[in-house]
Amino acid sequence: MSTYEKTHVNKVKRGPNRAIYDQDEIYKIIDSQMICHVGYVYEGTPITIPTGYGRIENTLYLHGSMKNRMLLGIAALEQASVTITHLDGLVLARSVFHHSVNYRSAVIFGKPHIVTERNEKMKALEVITENFITGRWEEARQPNEKEFEATLVIAVPIESASAKVRSEGVNDEKSDLELDIWAGVVPLEMVARAPITEPDLKEGISVPDSVRKFKLT
């Protein structure tokens, strides 16, 4: 079992009992989500941007246009920070002070770089696509040369990381337990509904396997 070393950067200080440094557990959080948030600084202003991603072993891949401000911004950094979060439930206490949420969150740190090697870049685009929906890469038209050259791919080696998980009920004050106020947890999940076919689709094209089998975790 591999764990990320605790450092002044990745160490969870508030609620350390909910901290996770186990690599496999952090990978599970990464691999069961589609969108991450990337922090960077542009002309002195901190900005956080949501974007899609994919993981190959201990490296996270991001992509966008060759002029993407966020990607170019983090490519110049000594260390980037990427956050991935699942919201699993609303925790409704008797007091507003103790309201909370159940969640799984991973924060990743690493020195980013632009991917220039052709095979790695193409594999990164594949894994980003597959992270959205497994099997889609082989079903859809893959990038032509113009599209490939117009796409910037950034690799972020996961040099350091930590996760924080809350999966419990209400933590009310003992003095509030006799109050006539409902308390409990409202579980939340993202649901995939029936696919909507584009109106200009040619006749006879059925919903592909990747879409029919798609399930959110």
mmCIF file of C-alpha atoms in Angstrom:
data_model
loop_
_atom_site.group_PDB
_atom_site.id
_atom_site.type_symbol
_atom_site.label_atom_id
_atom_site.label_comp_id
_atom_site.label_asym_id
_atom_site.label_seq_id
_atom_site.Cartn_x
_atom_site.Cartn_y
_atom_site.Cartn_z
ATOM 1 C CA MET A 1 0.000 0.000 0.000
ATOM 2 C CA SER A 2 1.465 3.371 -1.084
ATOM 3 C CA THR A 3 0.765 6.614 0.733
ATOM 4 C CA TYR A 4 1.666 10.204 -0.031
ATOM 5 C CA GLU A 5 4.030 11.739 2.490
ATOM 6 C CA LYS A 6 2.473 14.414 4.675
ATOM 7 C CA THR A 7 3.955 17.842 3.968
ATOM 8 C CA HIS A 8 3.117 21.395 4.957
ATOM 9 C CA VAL A 9 1.239 21.667 1.650
ATOM 10 C CA ASN A 10 -0.911 18.526 1.529
ATOM 11 C CA LYS A 11 -1.434 17.926 5.256
ATOM 12 C CA VAL A 12 -5.085 18.195 6.294
ATOM 13 C CA LYS A 13 -5.198 20.434 9.361
ATOM 14 C CA ARG A 14 -8.909 20.877 9.995
ATOM 15 C CA GLY A 15 -10.621 17.552 10.666
ATOM 16 C CA PRO A 16 -7.451 15.452 10.368
ATOM 17 C CA ASN A 17 -9.446 12.348 11.382
ATOM 18 C CA ARG A 18 -11.107 12.567 7.941
ATOM 19 C CA ALA A 19 -7.815 12.809 6.054
ATOM 20 C CA ILE A 20 -6.652 10.135 3.623
ATOM 21 C CA TYR A 21 -3.162 9.865 2.135
ATOM 22 C CA ASP A 22 -3.511 6.370 0.690
ATOM 23 C CA GLN A 23 -2.749 6.451 -3.028
ATOM 24 C CA ASP A 24 -5.352 3.877 -4.071
ATOM 25 C CA GLU A 25 -8.132 5.641 -2.155
ATOM 26 C CA ILE A 26 -7.201 8.965 -3.723
ATOM 27 C CA TYR A 27 -7.200 7.344 -7.179
ATOM 28 C CA LYS A 28 -10.747 6.084 -6.526
ATOM 29 C CA ILE A 29 -11.914 9.649 -5.873
ATOM 30 C CA ILE A 30 -10.128 10.880 -9.006
ATOM 31 C CA ASP A 31 -11.420 8.127 -11.275
ATOM 32 C CA SER A 32 -15.070 8.405 -10.229
ATOM 33 C CA GLN A 33 -15.427 12.070 -11.184
ATOM 34 C CA MET A 34 -15.259 13.948 -14.511
ATOM 35 C CA ILE A 35 -14.580 17.561 -13.574
ATOM 36 C CA CYS A 36 -11.724 19.032 -11.589
ATOM 37 C CA HIS A 37 -10.992 22.597 -10.507
ATOM 38 C CA VAL A 38 -7.605 24.097 -11.322
ATOM 39 C CA GLY A 39 -6.207 27.113 -9.500
ATOM 40 C CA TYR A 40 -3.825 29.612 -11.101
ATOM 41 C CA VAL A 41 -2.924 33.304 -10.997
ATOM 42 C CA TYR A 42 -3.486 35.626 -13.971
ATOM 43 C CA GLU A 43 -1.998 39.115 -13.800
ATOM 44 C CA GLY A 44 -2.048 38.972 -10.018
ATOM 45 C CA THR A 45 -5.632 37.674 -9.746
ATOM 46 C CA PRO A 46 -6.308 34.174 -8.393
ATOM 47 C CA ILE A 47 -8.680 32.243 -10.690
ATOM 48 C CA THR A 48 -10.184 28.771 -10.366
ATOM 49 C CA ILE A 49 -11.480 27.020 -13.492
ATOM 50 C CA PRO A 50 -13.456 23.770 -13.844
ATOM 51 C CA THR A 51 -12.278 21.434 -16.595
ATOM 52 C CA GLY A 52 -12.312 17.808 -17.698
ATOM 53 C CA TYR A 53 -9.371 15.513 -17.043
ATOM 54 C CA GLY A 54 -8.037 11.990 -17.267
ATOM 55 C CA ARG A 55 -5.526 9.937 -15.296
ATOM 56 C CA ILE A 56 -2.817 7.549 -16.448
ATOM 57 C CA GLU A 57 -1.043 5.932 -13.507
ATOM 58 C CA ASN A 58 0.326 8.770 -11.358
ATOM 59 C CA THR A 59 -0.254 11.574 -13.863
ATOM 60 C CA LEU A 60 -3.295 13.775 -14.408
ATOM 61 C CA TYR A 61 -3.905 15.183 -17.902
ATOM 62 C CA LEU A 62 -5.755 18.387 -18.832
ATOM 63 C CA HIS A 63 -6.494 19.718 -22.293
ATOM 64 C CA GLY A 64 -7.781 22.773 -24.119
ATOM 65 C CA SER A 65 -6.935 25.142 -26.957
ATOM 66 C CA MET A 66 -3.369 26.226 -27.617
ATOM 67 C CA LYS A 67 -4.309 29.682 -26.319
ATOM 68 C CA ASN A 68 -6.042 28.444 -23.168
ATOM 69 C CA ARG A 69 -5.135 30.983 -20.467
ATOM 70 C CA MET A 70 -5.447 28.559 -17.588
ATOM 71 C CA LEU A 71 -3.336 25.826 -19.191
ATOM 72 C CA LEU A 72 -0.616 28.262 -20.253
ATOM 73 C CA GLY A 73 -0.742 29.785 -16.777
ATOM 74 C CA ILE A 74 -0.168 26.539 -14.899
ATOM 75 C CA ALA A 75 2.428 25.317 -17.418
ATOM 76 C CA ALA A 76 4.703 28.080 -16.149
ATOM 77 C CA LEU A 77 4.262 27.147 -12.475
ATOM 78 C CA GLU A 78 6.662 25.206 -10.305
ATOM 79 C CA GLN A 79 3.628 23.551 -8.711
ATOM 80 C CA ALA A 80 -0.032 23.356 -9.658
ATOM 81 C CA SER A 81 -3.004 22.503 -7.468
ATOM 82 C CA VAL A 82 -5.983 20.497 -8.749
ATOM 83 C CA THR A 83 -9.095 19.690 -6.712
ATOM 84 C CA ILE A 84 -11.699 16.971 -7.355
ATOM 85 C CA THR A 85 -14.874 16.860 -5.264
ATOM 86 C CA HIS A 86 -17.960 14.659 -4.886
ATOM 87 C CA LEU A 87 -20.965 16.026 -3.001
ATOM 88 C CA ASP A 88 -22.683 13.021 -1.403
ATOM 89 C CA GLY A 89 -25.252 14.457 0.984
ATOM 90 C CA LEU A 90 -26.714 17.369 2.935
ATOM 91 C CA VAL A 91 -26.239 17.008 6.683
ATOM 92 C CA LEU A 92 -29.088 18.879 8.383
ATOM 93 C CA ALA A 93 -28.611 19.358 12.095
ATOM 94 C CA ARG A 94 -30.963 20.735 14.729
ATOM 95 C CA SER A 95 -28.810 23.860 14.869
ATOM 96 C CA VAL A 96 -27.692 25.816 11.834
ATOM 97 C CA PHE A 97 -24.185 25.871 13.306
ATOM 98 C CA HIS A 98 -23.812 22.111 12.828
ATOM 99 C CA HIS A 99 -25.194 21.894 9.276
ATOM 100 C CA SER A 100 -22.653 20.263 6.976
ATOM 101 C CA VAL A 101 -22.257 18.095 3.877
ATOM 102 C CA ASN A 102 -20.994 14.591 3.213
ATOM 103 C CA TYR A 103 -18.307 14.614 0.554
ATOM 104 C CA ARG A 104 -15.189 13.052 -0.926
ATOM 105 C CA SER A 105 -12.480 15.477 -1.981
ATOM 106 C CA ALA A 106 -8.935 15.056 -3.294
ATOM 107 C CA VAL A 107 -6.322 17.782 -3.687
ATOM 108 C CA ILE A 108 -3.392 17.077 -6.003
ATOM 109 C CA PHE A 109 -0.062 18.860 -6.293
ATOM 110 C CA GLY A 110 2.608 18.534 -8.959
ATOM 111 C CA LYS A 111 4.862 20.383 -11.383
ATOM 112 C CA PRO A 112 2.958 20.665 -14.681
ATOM 113 C CA HIS A 113 4.461 20.508 -18.137
ATOM 114 C CA ILE A 114 3.256 20.681 -21.736
ATOM 115 C CA VAL A 115 3.009 17.292 -23.436
ATOM 116 C CA THR A 116 4.882 17.384 -26.751
ATOM 117 C CA GLU A 117 5.490 13.684 -27.485
ATOM 118 C CA ARG A 118 2.849 12.643 -30.022
ATOM 119 C CA ASN A 119 1.918 9.220 -28.631
ATOM 120 C CA GLU A 120 1.605 10.499 -25.067
ATOM 121 C CA LYS A 121 -0.509 13.433 -26.222
ATOM 122 C CA MET A 122 -2.874 11.212 -28.194
ATOM 123 C CA LYS A 123 -3.134 8.761 -25.289
ATOM 124 C CA ALA A 124 -3.936 11.668 -22.971
ATOM 125 C CA LEU A 125 -6.767 12.804 -25.245
ATOM 126 C CA GLU A 126 -8.076 9.251 -25.270
ATOM 127 C CA VAL A 127 -8.047 8.895 -21.482
ATOM 128 C CA ILE A 128 -9.740 12.290 -21.019
ATOM 129 C CA THR A 129 -12.500 11.191 -23.413
ATOM 130 C CA GLU A 130 -12.823 7.795 -21.733
ATOM 131 C CA ASN A 131 -13.055 9.431 -18.314
ATOM 132 C CA PHE A 132 -16.295 11.045 -19.464
ATOM 133 C CA ILE A 133 -17.783 7.879 -20.911
ATOM 134 C CA THR A 134 -16.048 4.525 -21.347
ATOM 135 C CA GLY A 135 -15.919 3.274 -24.936
ATOM 136 C CA ARG A 136 -16.557 6.625 -26.628
ATOM 137 C CA TRP A 137 -13.035 7.010 -28.021
ATOM 138 C CA GLU A 138 -13.501 4.052 -30.386
ATOM 139 C CA GLU A 139 -17.074 5.015 -31.334
ATOM 140 C CA ALA A 140 -16.422 8.637 -32.293
ATOM 141 C CA ARG A 141 -14.167 10.191 -34.938
ATOM 142 C CA GLN A 142 -10.749 10.709 -33.429
ATOM 143 C CA PRO A 143 -8.826 14.009 -33.808
ATOM 144 C CA ASN A 144 -7.564 14.861 -37.267
ATOM 145 C CA GLU A 145 -4.185 16.537 -37.686
ATOM 146 C CA LYS A 146 -5.574 20.065 -37.556
ATOM 147 C CA GLU A 147 -7.516 19.362 -34.362
ATOM 148 C CA PHE A 148 -4.554 17.558 -32.828
ATOM 149 C CA GLU A 149 -2.217 20.474 -33.481
ATOM 150 C CA ALA A 150 -4.770 22.955 -32.133
ATOM 151 C CA THR A 151 -5.028 21.126 -28.796
ATOM 152 C CA LEU A 152 -2.787 21.807 -25.818
ATOM 153 C CA VAL A 153 -2.281 18.989 -23.315
ATOM 154 C CA ILE A 154 -0.807 19.544 -19.866
ATOM 155 C CA ALA A 155 0.504 16.742 -17.656
ATOM 156 C CA VAL A 156 0.421 17.140 -13.888
ATOM 157 C CA PRO A 157 2.427 14.396 -12.153
ATOM 158 C CA ILE A 158 0.760 13.622 -8.825
ATOM 159 C CA GLU A 159 3.793 14.307 -6.664
ATOM 160 C CA SER A 160 1.764 15.004 -3.537
ATOM 161 C CA ALA A 161 -1.890 14.567 -2.648
ATOM 162 C CA SER A 162 -4.390 14.153 0.135
ATOM 163 C CA ALA A 163 -8.080 13.450 0.413
ATOM 164 C CA LYS A 164 -10.740 14.325 2.930
ATOM 165 C CA VAL A 165 -13.954 12.357 3.352
ATOM 166 C CA ARG A 166 -17.057 12.961 5.456
ATOM 167 C CA SER A 167 -19.619 10.143 5.433
ATOM 168 C CA GLU A 168 -21.572 10.330 8.656
ATOM 169 C CA GLY A 169 -24.676 11.698 10.259
ATOM 170 C CA VAL A 170 -25.447 14.778 12.306
ATOM 171 C CA ASN A 171 -23.146 15.917 15.117
ATOM 172 C CA ASP A 172 -25.516 17.911 17.292
ATOM 173 C CA GLU A 173 -24.912 19.356 20.737
ATOM 174 C CA LYS A 174 -26.289 17.150 23.518
ATOM 175 C CA SER A 175 -28.319 20.101 24.733
ATOM 176 C CA ASP A 176 -30.126 20.226 21.335
ATOM 177 C CA LEU A 177 -31.192 16.564 21.216
ATOM 178 C CA GLU A 178 -34.520 17.268 22.918
ATOM 179 C CA LEU A 179 -35.479 20.054 20.505
ATOM 180 C CA ASP A 180 -38.553 19.469 18.312
ATOM 181 C CA ILE A 181 -36.517 19.929 15.146
ATOM 182 C CA TRP A 182 -35.954 17.323 12.414
ATOM 183 C CA ALA A 183 -32.341 16.311 11.828
ATOM 184 C CA GLY A 184 -30.813 13.890 9.351
ATOM 185 C CA VAL A 185 -29.013 13.419 6.063
ATOM 186 C CA VAL A 186 -30.333 13.977 2.530
ATOM 187 C CA PRO A 187 -28.244 11.709 0.230
ATOM 188 C CA LEU A 188 -27.326 13.244 -3.115
ATOM 189 C CA GLU A 189 -26.234 11.676 -6.377
ATOM 190 C CA MET A 190 -25.778 12.737 -9.983
ATOM 191 C CA VAL A 191 -28.149 10.797 -12.251
ATOM 192 C CA ALA A 192 -27.778 9.976 -15.947
ATOM 193 C CA ARG A 193 -31.162 10.232 -17.650
ATOM 194 C CA ALA A 194 -32.284 8.880 -21.029
ATOM 195 C CA PRO A 195 -30.076 10.154 -23.875
ATOM 196 C CA ILE A 196 -31.467 12.821 -26.210
ATOM 197 C CA THR A 197 -30.647 12.131 -29.871
ATOM 198 C CA GLU A 198 -29.634 15.084 -32.021
ATOM 199 C CA PRO A 199 -32.433 16.016 -34.469
ATOM 200 C CA ASP A 200 -30.056 16.092 -37.480
ATOM 201 C CA LEU A 201 -28.819 12.526 -36.916
ATOM 202 C CA LYS A 202 -29.063 10.278 -39.974
ATOM 203 C CA GLU A 203 -31.834 7.685 -39.900
ATOM 204 C CA GLY A 204 -30.960 4.230 -38.661
ATOM 205 C CA ILE A 205 -28.258 5.287 -36.188
ATOM 206 C CA SER A 206 -29.011 3.768 -32.805
ATOM 207 C CA VAL A 207 -27.773 4.788 -29.369
ATOM 208 C CA PRO A 208 -24.265 3.267 -29.010
ATOM 209 C CA ASP A 209 -23.188 0.794 -26.361
ATOM 210 C CA SER A 210 -21.140 3.341 -24.428
ATOM 211 C CA VAL A 211 -24.196 5.537 -23.913
ATOM 212 C CA ARG A 212 -26.628 2.691 -23.173
ATOM 213 C CA LYS A 213 -24.292 1.209 -20.571
ATOM 214 C CA PHE A 214 -23.287 4.520 -19.035
ATOM 215 C CA LYS A 215 -23.703 4.767 -15.284
ATOM 216 C CA LEU A 216 -22.541 7.422 -12.877
ATOM 217 C CA THR A 217 -20.701 6.400 -9.719
#
